[in-house]
Coordinates of C-alpha atoms (C1' of nucleotides) in Angstrom, one line a residue:
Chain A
X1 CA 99.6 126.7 91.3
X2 CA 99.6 129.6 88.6
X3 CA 96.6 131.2 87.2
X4 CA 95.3 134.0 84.5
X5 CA 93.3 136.5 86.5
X6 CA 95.9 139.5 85.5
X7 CA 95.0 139.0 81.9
X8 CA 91.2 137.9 82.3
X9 CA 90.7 141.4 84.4
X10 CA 92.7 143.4 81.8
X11 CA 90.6 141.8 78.6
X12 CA 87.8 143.2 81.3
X13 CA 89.3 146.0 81.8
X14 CA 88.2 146.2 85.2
X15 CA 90.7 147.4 88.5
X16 CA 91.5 144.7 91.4
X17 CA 89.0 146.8 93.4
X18 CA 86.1 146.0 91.2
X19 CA 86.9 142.5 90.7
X20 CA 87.2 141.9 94.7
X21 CA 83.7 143.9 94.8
X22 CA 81.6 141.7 92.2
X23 CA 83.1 138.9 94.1
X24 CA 82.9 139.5 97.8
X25 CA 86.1 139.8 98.8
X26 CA 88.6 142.1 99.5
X27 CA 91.5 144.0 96.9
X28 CA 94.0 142.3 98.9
X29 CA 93.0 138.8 98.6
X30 CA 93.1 139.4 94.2
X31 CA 96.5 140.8 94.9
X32 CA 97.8 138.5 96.7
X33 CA 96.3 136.1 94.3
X34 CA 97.5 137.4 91.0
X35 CA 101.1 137.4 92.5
X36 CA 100.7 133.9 93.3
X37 CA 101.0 134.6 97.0
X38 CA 98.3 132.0 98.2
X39 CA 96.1 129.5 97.1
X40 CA 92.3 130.5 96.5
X41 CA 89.3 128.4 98.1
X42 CA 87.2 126.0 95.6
X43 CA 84.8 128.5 96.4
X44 CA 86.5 131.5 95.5
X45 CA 87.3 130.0 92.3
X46 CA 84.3 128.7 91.2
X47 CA 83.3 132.4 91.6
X48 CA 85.9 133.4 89.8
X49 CA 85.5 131.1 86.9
X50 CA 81.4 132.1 87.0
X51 CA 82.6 136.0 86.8
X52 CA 84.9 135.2 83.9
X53 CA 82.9 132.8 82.2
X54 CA 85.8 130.1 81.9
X55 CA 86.5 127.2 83.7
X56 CA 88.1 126.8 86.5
X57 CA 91.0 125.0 84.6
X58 CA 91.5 127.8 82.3
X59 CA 91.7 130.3 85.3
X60 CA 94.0 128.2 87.6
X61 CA 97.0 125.7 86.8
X62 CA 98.5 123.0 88.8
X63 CA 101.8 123.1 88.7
X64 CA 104.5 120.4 89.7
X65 CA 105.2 121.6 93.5
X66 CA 101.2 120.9 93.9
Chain D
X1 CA 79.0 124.2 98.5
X2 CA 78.3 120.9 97.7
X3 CA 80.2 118.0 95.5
X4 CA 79.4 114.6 94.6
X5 CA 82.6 112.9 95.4
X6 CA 80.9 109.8 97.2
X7 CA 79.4 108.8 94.1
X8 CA 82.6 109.4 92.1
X9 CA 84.0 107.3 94.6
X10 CA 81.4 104.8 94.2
X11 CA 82.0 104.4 90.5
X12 CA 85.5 104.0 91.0
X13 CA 85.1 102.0 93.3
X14 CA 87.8 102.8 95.8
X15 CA 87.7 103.5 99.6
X16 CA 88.1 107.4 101.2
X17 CA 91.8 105.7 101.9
X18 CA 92.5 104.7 98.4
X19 CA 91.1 108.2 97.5
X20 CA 93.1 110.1 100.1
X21 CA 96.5 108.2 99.7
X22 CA 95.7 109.0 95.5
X23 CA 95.7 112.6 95.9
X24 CA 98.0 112.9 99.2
X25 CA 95.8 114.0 102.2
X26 CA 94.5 112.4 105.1
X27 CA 91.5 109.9 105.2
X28 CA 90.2 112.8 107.5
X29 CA 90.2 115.5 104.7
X30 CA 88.3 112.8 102.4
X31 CA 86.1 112.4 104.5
X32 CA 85.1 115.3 105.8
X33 CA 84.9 117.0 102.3
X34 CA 82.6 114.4 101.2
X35 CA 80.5 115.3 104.2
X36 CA 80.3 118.6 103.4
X37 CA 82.0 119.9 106.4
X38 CA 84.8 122.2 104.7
X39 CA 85.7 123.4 101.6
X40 CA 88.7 122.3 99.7
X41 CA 91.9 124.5 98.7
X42 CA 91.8 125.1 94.7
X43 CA 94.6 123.0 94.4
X44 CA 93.1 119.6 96.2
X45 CA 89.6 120.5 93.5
X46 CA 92.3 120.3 90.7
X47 CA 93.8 117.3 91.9
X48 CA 90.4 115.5 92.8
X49 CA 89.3 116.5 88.8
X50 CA 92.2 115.4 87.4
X51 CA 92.0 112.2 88.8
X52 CA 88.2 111.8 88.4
X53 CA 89.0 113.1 84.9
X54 CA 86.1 115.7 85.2
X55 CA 85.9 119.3 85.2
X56 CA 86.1 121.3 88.4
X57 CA 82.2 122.0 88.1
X58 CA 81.4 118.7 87.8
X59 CA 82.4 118.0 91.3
X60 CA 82.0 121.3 92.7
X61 CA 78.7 123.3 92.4
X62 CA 78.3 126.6 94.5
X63 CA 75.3 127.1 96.4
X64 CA 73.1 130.2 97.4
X65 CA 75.0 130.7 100.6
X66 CA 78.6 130.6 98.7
Chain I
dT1 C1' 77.5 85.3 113.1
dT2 C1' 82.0 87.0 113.1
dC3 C1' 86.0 89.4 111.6
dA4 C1' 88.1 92.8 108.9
dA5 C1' 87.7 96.8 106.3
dA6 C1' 85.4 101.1 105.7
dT7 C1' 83.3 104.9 107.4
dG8 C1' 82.0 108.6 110.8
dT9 C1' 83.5 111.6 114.1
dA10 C1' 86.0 114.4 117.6
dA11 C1' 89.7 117.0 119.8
dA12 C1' 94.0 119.3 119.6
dG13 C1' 97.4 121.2 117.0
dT14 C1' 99.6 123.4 112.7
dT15 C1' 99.4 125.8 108.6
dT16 C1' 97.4 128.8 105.4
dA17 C1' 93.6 131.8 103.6
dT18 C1' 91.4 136.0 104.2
dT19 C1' 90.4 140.6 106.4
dT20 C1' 91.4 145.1 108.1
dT21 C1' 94.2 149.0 108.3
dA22 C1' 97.6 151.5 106.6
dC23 C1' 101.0 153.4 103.7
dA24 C1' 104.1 153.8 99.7
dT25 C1' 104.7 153.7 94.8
dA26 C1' 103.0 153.7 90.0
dT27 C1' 100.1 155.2 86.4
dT28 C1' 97.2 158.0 83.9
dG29 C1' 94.2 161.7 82.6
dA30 C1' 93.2 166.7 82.8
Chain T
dT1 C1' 102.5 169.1 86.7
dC2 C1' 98.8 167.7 89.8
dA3 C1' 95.5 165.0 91.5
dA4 C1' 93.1 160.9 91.4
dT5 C1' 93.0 156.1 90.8
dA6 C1' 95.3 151.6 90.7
dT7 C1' 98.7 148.6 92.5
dG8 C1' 102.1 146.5 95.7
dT9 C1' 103.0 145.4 100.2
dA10 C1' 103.2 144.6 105.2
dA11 C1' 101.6 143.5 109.9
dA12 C1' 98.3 141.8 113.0
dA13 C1' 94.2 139.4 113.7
dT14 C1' 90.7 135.9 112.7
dA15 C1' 88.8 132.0 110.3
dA16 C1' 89.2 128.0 108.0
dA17 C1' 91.8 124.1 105.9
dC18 C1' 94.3 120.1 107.0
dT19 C1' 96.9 116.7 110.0
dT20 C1' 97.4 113.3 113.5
dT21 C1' 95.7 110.3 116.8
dA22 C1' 92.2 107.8 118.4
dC23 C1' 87.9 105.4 118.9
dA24 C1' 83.1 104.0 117.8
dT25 C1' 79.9 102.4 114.3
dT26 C1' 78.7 100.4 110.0
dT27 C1' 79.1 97.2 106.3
dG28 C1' 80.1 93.2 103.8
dA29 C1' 82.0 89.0 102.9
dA30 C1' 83.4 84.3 104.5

DNA sequence: TTCAAATGTAAAGTTTATTTTACATATTGA
DNA sequence: TCAATATGTAAAATAAACTTTACATTTGAA
């Protein structure tokens, strides 16, 4: 599974830090994210589409290997 | 967090088997989502909307405690 | 009422998400 | 250039997702 958040936090211009703040979680988890090193939670990514005002669709992409 | 996936079900019409052997998990993890006792991996919510044929949020709603 | 299918649940085990700590590298502004 | 801030990464620990097996209960149709 691929998703956006690099580009969604840099039209925010905000820093991995911030993001993992506003959402409760830590930096690492939104690095290891954003280089596709693990697969987010429903929950986490319901937050994330809330904080980004998108859908969760347009955040996060299945991808064949799903 | 909570989903409606038993009523989905319900419209469908198709057993937590059906369901399970549609989206490649066990009967177990059906189940046990629709019962609200874990939360699913992003990639089982895409999967689940995809073959619903609904958004993400329309099966998935965060609650207080998320 | 009876039988089969569907559902609920539980325990044990495996895999994966997530945290914490820690450090190295990159980037950027003064 | 210097210092601060941001990013990448890694290891160890914990929590949570998910599987398998197994059995009990419910439901619905003949």
């Amino acid at each position: 599974m691929k998703n956006n958040l690099k580009v969604l936090r840099a039209i925010k211009n905000i820093s991995q830090e911030e993001l993992a703040k506003q959402i409760s979680v830590s930096r690492q988890t939104i690095n290891a994210m954003e280089k596709g090193k693990y697969v987010p939670s429903t929950v986490l990514a319901l937050k994330l589409a809330k904080y980004f005002e998108k859908a969760v669709e347009e955040i996060f992409d299945l991808e064949d290997s799903d």
